XYZ file of N, CA and C in Angstrom:
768
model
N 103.684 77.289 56.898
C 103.812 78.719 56.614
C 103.577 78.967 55.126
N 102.523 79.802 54.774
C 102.346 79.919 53.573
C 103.851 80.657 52.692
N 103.960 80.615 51.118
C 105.350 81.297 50.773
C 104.910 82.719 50.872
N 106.188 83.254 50.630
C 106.204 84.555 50.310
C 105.689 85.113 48.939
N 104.760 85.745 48.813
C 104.709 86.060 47.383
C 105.253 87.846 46.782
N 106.077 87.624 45.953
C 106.606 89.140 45.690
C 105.604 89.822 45.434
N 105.985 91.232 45.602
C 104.804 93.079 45.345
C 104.921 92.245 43.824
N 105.230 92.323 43.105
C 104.828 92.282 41.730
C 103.941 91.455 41.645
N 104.191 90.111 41.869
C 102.864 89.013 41.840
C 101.236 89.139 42.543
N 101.673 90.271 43.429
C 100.292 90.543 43.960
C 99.839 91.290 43.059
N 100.524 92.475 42.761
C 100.311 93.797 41.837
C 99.388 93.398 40.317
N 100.185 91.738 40.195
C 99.243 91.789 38.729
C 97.821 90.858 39.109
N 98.321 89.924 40.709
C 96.892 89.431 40.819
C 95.814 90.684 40.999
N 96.293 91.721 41.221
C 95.447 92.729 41.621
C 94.735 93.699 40.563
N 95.562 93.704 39.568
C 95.066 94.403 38.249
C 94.400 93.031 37.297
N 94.229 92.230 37.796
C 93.807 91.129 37.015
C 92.413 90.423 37.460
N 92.365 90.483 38.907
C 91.158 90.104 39.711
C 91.185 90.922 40.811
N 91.037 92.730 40.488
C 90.784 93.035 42.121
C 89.647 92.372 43.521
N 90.660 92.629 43.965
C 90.008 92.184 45.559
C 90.482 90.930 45.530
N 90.875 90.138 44.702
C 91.272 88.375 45.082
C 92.773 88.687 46.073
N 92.588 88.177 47.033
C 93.809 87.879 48.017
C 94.175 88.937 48.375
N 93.352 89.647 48.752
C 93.578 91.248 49.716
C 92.434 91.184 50.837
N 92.594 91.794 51.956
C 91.512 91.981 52.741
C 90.426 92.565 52.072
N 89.313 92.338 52.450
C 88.218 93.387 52.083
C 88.435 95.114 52.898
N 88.748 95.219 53.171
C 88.925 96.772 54.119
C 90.281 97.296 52.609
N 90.749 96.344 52.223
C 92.053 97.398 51.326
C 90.994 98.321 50.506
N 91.331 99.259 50.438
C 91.023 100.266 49.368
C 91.897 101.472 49.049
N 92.995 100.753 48.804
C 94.845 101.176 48.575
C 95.070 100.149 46.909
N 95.699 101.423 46.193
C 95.656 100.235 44.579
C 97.185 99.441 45.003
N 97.645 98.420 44.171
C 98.416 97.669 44.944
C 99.850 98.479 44.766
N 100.114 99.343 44.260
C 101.759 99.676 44.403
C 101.512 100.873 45.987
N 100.375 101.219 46.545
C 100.933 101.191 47.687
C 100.680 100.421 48.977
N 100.897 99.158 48.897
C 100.628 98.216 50.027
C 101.740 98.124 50.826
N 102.853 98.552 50.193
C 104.180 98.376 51.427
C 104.243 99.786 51.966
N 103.497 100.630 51.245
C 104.228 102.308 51.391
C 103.886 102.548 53.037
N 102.989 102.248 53.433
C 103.159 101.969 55.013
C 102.888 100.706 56.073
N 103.290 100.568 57.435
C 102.823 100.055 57.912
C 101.500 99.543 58.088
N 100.875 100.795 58.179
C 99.165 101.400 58.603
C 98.132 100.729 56.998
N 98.941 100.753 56.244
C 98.376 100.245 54.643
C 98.431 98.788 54.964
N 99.359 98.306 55.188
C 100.248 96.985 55.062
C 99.299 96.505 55.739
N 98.921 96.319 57.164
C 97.894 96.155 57.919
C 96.738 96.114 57.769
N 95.965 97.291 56.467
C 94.717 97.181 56.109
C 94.363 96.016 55.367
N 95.580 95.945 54.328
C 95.640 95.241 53.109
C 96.261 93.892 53.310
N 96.595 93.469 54.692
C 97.083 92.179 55.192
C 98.284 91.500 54.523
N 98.861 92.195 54.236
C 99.975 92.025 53.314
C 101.386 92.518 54.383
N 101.525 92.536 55.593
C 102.991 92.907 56.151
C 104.021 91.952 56.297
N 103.786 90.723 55.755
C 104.630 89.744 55.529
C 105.419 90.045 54.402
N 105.047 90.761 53.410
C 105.507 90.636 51.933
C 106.047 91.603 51.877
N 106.202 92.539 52.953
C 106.901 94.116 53.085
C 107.961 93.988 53.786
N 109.008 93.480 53.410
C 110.130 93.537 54.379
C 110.818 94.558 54.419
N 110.117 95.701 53.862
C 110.972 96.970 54.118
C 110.558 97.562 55.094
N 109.730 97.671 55.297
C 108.839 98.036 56.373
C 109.725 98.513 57.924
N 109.483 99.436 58.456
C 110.137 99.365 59.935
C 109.252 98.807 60.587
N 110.029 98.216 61.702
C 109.526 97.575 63.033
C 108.471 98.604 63.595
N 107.634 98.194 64.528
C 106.617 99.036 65.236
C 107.433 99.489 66.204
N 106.999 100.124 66.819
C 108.178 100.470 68.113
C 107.667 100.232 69.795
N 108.693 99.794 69.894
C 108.293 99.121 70.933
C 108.037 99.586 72.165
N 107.353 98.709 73.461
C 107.260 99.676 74.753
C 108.369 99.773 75.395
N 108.635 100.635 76.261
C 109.792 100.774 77.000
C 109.805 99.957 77.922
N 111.102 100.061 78.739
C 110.682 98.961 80.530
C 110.408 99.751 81.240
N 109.815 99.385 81.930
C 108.957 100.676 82.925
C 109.535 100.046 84.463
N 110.922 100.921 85.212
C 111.251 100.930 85.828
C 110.751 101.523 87.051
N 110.441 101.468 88.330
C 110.077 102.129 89.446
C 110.918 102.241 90.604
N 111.639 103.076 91.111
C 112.612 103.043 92.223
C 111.888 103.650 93.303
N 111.341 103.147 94.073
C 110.971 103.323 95.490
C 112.123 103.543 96.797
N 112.399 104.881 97.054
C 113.708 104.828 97.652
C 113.384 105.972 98.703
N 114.722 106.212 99.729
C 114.990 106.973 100.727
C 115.932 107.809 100.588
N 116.029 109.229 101.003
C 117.251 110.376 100.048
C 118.435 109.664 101.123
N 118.591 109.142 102.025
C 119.706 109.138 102.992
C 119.775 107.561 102.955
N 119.368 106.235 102.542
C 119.725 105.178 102.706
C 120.463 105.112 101.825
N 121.729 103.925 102.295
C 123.299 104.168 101.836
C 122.736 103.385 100.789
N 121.967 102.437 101.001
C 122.019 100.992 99.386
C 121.105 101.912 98.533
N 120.248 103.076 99.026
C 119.373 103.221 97.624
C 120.061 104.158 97.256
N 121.178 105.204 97.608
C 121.952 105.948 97.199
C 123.128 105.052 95.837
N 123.457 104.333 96.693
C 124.518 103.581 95.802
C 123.647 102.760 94.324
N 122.536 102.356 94.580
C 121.747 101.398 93.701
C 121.596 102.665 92.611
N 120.959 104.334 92.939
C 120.933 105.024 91.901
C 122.141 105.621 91.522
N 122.884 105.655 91.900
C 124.259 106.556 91.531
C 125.280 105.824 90.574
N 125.170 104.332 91.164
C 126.134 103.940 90.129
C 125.371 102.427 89.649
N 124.176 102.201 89.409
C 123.622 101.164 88.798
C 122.161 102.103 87.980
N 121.406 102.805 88.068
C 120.305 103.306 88.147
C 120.822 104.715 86.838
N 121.678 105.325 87.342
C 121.980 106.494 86.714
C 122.710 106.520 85.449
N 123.963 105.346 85.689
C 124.439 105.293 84.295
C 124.032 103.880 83.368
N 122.872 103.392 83.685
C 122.080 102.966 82.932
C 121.015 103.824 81.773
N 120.432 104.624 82.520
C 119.974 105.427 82.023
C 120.629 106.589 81.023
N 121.761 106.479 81.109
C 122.848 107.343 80.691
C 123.043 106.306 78.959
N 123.463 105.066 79.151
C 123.462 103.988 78.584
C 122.730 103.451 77.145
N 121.699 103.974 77.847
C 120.620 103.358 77.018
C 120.051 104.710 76.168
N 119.229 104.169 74.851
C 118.341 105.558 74.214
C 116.779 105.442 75.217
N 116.386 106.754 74.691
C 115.489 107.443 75.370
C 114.355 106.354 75.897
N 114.454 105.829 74.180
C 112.954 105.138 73.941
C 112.735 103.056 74.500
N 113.891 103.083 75.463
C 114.321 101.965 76.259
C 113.624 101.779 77.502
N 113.881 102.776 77.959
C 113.428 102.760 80.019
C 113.244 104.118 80.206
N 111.936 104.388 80.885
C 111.248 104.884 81.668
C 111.579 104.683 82.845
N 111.830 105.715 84.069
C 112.279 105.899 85.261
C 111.071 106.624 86.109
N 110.469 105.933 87.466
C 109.619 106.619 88.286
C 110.510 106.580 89.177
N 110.628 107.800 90.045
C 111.609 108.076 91.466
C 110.390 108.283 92.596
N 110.515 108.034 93.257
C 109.649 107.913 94.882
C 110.158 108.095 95.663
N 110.488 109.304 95.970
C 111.370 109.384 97.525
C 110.184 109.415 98.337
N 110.224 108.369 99.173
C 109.846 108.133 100.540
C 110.301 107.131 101.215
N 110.402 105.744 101.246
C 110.509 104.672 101.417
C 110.023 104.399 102.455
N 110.793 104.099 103.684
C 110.377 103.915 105.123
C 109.826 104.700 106.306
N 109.184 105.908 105.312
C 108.912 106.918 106.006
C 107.762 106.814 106.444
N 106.848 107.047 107.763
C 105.667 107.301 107.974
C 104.666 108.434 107.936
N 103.601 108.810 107.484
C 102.816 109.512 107.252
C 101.975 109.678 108.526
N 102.008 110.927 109.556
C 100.850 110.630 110.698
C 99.920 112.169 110.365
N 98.926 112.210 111.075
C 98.316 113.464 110.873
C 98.196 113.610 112.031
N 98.518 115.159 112.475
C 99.007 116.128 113.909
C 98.031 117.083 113.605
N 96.693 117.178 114.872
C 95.803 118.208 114.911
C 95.557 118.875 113.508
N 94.979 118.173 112.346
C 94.775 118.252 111.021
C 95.599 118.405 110.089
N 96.958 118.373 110.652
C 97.937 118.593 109.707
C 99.205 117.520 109.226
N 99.321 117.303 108.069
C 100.204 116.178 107.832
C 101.485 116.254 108.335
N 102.190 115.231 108.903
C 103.522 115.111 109.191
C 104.598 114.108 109.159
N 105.846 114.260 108.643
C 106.234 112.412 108.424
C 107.315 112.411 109.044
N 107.545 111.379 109.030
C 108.617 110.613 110.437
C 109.730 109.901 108.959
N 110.905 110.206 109.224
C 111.487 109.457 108.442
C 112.521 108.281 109.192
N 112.867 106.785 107.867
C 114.134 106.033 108.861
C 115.436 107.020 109.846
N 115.923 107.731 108.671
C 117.079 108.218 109.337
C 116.765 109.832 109.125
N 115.886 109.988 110.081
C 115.627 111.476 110.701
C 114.926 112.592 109.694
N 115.125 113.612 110.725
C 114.412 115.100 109.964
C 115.439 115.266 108.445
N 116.821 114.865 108.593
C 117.312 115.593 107.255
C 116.593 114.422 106.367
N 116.447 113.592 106.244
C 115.884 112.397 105.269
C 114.385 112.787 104.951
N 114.074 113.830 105.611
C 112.882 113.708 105.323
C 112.927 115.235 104.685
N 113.327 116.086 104.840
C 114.009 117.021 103.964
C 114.056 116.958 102.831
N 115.144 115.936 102.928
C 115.962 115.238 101.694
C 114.669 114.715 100.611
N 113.898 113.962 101.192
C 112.724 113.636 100.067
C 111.893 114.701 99.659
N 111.665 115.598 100.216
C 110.771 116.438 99.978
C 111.252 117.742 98.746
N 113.010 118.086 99.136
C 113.486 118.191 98.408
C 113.780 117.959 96.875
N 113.685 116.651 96.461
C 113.550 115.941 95.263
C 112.355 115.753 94.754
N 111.387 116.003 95.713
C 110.092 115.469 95.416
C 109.758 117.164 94.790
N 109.953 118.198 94.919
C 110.063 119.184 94.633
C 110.335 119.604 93.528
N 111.679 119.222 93.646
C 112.357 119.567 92.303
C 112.106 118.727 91.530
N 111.793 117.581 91.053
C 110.877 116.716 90.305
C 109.445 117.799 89.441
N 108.682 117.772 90.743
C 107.411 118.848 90.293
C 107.779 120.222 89.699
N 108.744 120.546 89.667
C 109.065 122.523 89.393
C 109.836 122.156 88.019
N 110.807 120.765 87.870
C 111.779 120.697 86.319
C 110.619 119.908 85.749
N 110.163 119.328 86.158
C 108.983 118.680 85.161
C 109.397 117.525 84.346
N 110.843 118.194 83.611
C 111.286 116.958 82.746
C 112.028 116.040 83.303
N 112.103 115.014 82.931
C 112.803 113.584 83.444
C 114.408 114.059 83.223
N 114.496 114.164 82.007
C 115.943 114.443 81.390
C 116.801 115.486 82.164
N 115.912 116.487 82.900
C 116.343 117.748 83.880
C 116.611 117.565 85.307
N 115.559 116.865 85.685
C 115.643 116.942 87.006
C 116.490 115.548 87.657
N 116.627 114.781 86.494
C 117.577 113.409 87.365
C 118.775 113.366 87.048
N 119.692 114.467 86.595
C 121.359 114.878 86.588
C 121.263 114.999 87.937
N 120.523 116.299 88.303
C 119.816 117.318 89.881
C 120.332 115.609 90.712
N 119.326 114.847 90.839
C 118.949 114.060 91.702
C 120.147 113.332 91.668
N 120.835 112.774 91.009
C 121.866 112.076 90.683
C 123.165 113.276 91.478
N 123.490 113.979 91.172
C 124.301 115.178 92.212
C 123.938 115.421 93.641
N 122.849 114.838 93.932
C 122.903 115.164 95.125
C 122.817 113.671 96.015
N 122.862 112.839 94.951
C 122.751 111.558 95.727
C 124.692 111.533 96.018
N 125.133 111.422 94.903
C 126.459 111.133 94.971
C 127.174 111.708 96.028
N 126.823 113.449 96.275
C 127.292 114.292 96.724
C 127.566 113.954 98.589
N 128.095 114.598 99.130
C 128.310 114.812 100.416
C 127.184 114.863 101.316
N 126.021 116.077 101.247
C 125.037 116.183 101.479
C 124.420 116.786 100.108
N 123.219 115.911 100.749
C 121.932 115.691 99.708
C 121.322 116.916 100.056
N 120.988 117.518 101.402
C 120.131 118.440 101.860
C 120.763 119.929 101.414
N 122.261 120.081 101.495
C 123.070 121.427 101.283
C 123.523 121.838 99.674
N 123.294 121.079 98.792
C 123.965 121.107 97.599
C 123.494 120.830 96.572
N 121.724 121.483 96.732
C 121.364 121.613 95.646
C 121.075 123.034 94.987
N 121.782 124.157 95.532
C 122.248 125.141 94.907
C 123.211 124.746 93.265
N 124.593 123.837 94.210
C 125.708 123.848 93.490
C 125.367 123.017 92.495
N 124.375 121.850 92.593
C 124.082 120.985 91.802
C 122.897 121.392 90.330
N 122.249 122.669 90.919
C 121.353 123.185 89.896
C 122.368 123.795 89.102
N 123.364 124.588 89.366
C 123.543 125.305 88.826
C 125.133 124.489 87.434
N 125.190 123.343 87.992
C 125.995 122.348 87.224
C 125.270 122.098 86.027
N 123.945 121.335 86.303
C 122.966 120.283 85.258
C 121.898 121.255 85.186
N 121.422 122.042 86.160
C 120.216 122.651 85.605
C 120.167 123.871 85.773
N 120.914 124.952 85.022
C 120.729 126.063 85.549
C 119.406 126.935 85.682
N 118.791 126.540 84.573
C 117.158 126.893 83.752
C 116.347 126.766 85.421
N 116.961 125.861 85.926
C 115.734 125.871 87.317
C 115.752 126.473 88.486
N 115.046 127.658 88.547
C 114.709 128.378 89.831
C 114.604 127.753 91.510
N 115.804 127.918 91.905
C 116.244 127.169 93.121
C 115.054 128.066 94.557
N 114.659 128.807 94.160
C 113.748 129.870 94.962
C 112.003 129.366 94.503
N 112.171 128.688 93.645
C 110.791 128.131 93.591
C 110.458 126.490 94.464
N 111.997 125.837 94.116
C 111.967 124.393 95.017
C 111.822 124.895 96.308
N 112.211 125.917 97.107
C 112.533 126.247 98.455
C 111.419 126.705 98.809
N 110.444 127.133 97.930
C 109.301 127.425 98.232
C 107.855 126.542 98.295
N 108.502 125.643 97.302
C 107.254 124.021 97.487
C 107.943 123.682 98.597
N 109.043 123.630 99.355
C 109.767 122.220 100.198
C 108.801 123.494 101.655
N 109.006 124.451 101.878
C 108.400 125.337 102.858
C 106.734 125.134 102.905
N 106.293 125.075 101.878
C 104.707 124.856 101.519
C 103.813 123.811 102.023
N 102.416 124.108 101.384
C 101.390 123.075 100.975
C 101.857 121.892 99.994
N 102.582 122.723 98.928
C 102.652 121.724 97.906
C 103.650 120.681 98.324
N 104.819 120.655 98.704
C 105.755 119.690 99.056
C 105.234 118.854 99.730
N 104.305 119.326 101.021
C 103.573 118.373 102.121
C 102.769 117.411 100.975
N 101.807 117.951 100.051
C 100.958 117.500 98.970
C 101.980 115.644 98.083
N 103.032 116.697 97.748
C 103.629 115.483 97.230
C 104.464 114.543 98.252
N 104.706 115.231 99.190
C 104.798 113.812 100.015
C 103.763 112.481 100.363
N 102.418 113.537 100.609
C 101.367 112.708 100.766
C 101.523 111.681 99.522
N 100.925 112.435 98.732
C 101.061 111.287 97.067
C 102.099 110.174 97.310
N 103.177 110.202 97.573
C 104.375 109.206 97.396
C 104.090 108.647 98.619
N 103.780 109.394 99.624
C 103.654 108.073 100.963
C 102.131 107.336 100.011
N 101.131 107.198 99.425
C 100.146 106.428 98.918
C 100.401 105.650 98.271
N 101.502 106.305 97.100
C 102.110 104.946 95.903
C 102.888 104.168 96.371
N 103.298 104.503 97.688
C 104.428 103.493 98.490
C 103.424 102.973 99.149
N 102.367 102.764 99.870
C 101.533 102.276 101.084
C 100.582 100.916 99.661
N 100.799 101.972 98.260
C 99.849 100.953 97.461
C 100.508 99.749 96.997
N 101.842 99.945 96.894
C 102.986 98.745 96.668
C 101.754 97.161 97.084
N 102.019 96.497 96.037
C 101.355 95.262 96.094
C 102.576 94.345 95.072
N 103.704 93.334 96.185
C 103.509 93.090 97.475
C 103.705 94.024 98.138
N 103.297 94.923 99.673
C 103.989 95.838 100.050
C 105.512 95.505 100.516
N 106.089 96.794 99.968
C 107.884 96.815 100.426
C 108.123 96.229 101.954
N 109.058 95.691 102.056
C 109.838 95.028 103.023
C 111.246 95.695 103.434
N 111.979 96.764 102.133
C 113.053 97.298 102.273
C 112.860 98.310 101.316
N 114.318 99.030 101.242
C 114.712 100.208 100.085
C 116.074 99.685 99.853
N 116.340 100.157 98.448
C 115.503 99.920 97.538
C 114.425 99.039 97.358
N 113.586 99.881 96.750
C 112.225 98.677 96.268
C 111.900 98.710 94.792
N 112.202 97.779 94.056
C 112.205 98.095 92.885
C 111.206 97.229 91.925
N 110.374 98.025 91.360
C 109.646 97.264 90.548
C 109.528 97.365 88.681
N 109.604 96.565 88.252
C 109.743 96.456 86.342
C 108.495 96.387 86.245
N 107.943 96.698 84.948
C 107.048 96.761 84.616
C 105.495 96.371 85.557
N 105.855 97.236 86.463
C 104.567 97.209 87.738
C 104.477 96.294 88.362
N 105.709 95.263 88.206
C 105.906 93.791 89.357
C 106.956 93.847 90.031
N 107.133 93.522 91.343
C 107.936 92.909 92.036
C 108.142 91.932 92.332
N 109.555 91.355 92.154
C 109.810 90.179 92.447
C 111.223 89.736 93.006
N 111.423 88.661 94.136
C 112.880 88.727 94.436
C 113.356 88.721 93.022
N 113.567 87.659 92.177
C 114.164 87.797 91.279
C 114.697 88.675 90.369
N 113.569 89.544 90.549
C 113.739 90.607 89.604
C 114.659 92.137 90.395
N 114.215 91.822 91.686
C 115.003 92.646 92.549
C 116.572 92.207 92.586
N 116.605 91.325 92.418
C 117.986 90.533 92.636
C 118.666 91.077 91.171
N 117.608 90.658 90.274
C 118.474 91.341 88.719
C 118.685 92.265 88.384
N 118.402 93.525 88.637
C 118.327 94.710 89.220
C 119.461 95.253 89.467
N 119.572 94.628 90.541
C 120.819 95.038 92.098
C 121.746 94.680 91.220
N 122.385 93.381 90.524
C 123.314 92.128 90.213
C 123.589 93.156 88.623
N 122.559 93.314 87.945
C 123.003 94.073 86.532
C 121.923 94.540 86.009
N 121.460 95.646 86.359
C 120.397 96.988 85.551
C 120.888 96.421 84.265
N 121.614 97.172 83.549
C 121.505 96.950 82.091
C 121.030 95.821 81.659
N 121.467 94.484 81.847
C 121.294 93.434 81.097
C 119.891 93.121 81.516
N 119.483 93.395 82.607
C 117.782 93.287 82.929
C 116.896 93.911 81.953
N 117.381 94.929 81.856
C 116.709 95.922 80.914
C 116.443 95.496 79.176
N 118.056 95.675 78.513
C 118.519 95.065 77.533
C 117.468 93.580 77.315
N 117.426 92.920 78.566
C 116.924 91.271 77.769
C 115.437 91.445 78.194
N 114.754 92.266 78.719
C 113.366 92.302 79.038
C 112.805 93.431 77.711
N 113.716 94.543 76.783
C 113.230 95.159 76.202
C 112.905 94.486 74.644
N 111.895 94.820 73.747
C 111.325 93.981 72.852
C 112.111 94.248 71.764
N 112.554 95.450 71.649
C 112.497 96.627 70.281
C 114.196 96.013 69.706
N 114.665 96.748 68.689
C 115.861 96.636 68.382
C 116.741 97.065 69.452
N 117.863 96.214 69.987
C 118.544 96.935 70.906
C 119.465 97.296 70.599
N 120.519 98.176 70.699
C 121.683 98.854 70.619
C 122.961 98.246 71.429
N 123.992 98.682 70.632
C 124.926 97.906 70.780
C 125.835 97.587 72.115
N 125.275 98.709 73.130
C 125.643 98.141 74.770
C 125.086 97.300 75.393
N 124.180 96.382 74.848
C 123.294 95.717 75.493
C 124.121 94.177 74.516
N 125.346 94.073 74.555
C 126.250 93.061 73.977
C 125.961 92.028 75.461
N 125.929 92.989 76.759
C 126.441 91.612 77.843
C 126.892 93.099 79.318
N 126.595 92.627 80.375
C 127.083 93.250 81.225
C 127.000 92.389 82.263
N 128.368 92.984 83.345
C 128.106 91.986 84.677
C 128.899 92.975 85.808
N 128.053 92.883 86.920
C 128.523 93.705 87.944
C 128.459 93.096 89.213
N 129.047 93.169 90.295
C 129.045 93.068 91.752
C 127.268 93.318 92.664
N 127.092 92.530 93.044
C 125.794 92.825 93.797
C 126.383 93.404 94.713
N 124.696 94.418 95.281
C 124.832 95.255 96.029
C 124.495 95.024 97.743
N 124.941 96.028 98.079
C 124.867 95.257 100.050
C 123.093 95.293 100.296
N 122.949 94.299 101.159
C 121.586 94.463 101.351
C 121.027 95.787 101.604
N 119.299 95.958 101.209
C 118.499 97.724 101.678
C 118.625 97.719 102.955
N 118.030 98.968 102.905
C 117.703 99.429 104.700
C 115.514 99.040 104.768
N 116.326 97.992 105.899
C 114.937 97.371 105.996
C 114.258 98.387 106.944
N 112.772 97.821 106.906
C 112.033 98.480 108.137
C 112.046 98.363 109.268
């Protein structure tokens, strides 16, 4: 490993022999080679900048492939899924929700129609979320919503009471009007595709995939402790809940 050489020692190799021991691309005089990253980089010098902040890192890119009425994917988001996310800063994990899971997609005299595991309200129930997803737009908005109605009694009756808890801003007469529609049918279609595209395809619900892989293992780490999965797969500086966590695994999904 070559040494470290201090800003000053470059500074006077630099007023003394410009261009010796700088990239050719620098064309920064040397007192600002630390002043940024983006400099530091031109001028090949980010070793000698230890002031420098870290780059920032990617998030984990979480995917929950689930069913509004299966008991394990209810429980997996409500109390492993939700206050993880709660847990962690913004710039940690990324959350995709998929309500469909075991549902089938058939087409009836040109028109789409889906069959769900546990019936017409489950299939409601997804279309519902899948809704209100598309109308709050934001992540931060619409998954209190989703999280209230998972916990809740019924998922299908109580998302009046639940908008008006976490989201009041959202027009409960506009979800009722995608879930009646083209458009709800639309995003069901979509989610029955990203579920049919699953590579390996799902076997159960939850189906959970990290950074666009599935794996028992990773399903297993998941289920066993979200946080610490997260925490030890993320690159960036982590924060101070990510000391250690350990939880109870969860009962097996609802298979197909």
């Amino acid at each position: 490993m070559a040494p470290t050489v201090p800003l000053a020692v470059l500074a006077l190799v630099a007023l003394v022999a410009p261009g010796v021991g700088v990239a050719p691309g620098c064309d920064y005089p040397a007192h600002r080679w630390c002043s940024s990253r983006d400099v530091a980089v031109a001028c090949q010098v980010e070793s000698r900048c230890p002031g420098l902040p870290r780059p920032a890192a990617a998030p984990v890119e979480l995917s929950l492939f689930y069913e509004s009425l299966c008991p394990a994917c209810r429980e997996f988001l409500v109390l492993k899924l939700f206050p993880t996310w709660l847990l962690l800063p913004e710039e940690m994990l990324n959350i995709t929700l998929v309500p469909y899971g075991n549902a089938q997609e058939r087409n009836v005299s040109g028109k789409l129609d889906f069959q769900c595991q546990h019936g017409p309200e489950e299939c409601l129930g997804n279309m519902m979320e899948a809704c209100l997803m598309h109308e709050a737009k934001n992540f931060s908005t619409y998954f209190p919503v989703i999280f209230c109605l998972e916990s809740g009694s019924s998922v299908t009756k109580n998302l009046e009471a639940c908008l008006q808890i976490y989201a009041p801003e959202v027009d409960s007469g506009r979800i009722s009007a995608c879930v009646q529609g083209d458009t709800g049918v639309a995003l069901m279609h979509h989610n029955a595709q990203l579920t049919e595209a699953l590579d390996p395809p799902h076997q159960y619900v939850p189906w959970i995939t990290i950074n666009g892989k599935h794996t028992d293992e990773l399903q297993a780490q998941a289920e066993a402790s979200l946080l610490g999965l997260v925490c030890h797969l993320y690159q960036g500086e982590k924060p101070e809940v990510c000391g250690g966590s350990k939880a109870p695994k969860f009962p097996s999904g609802c298979r197909r």
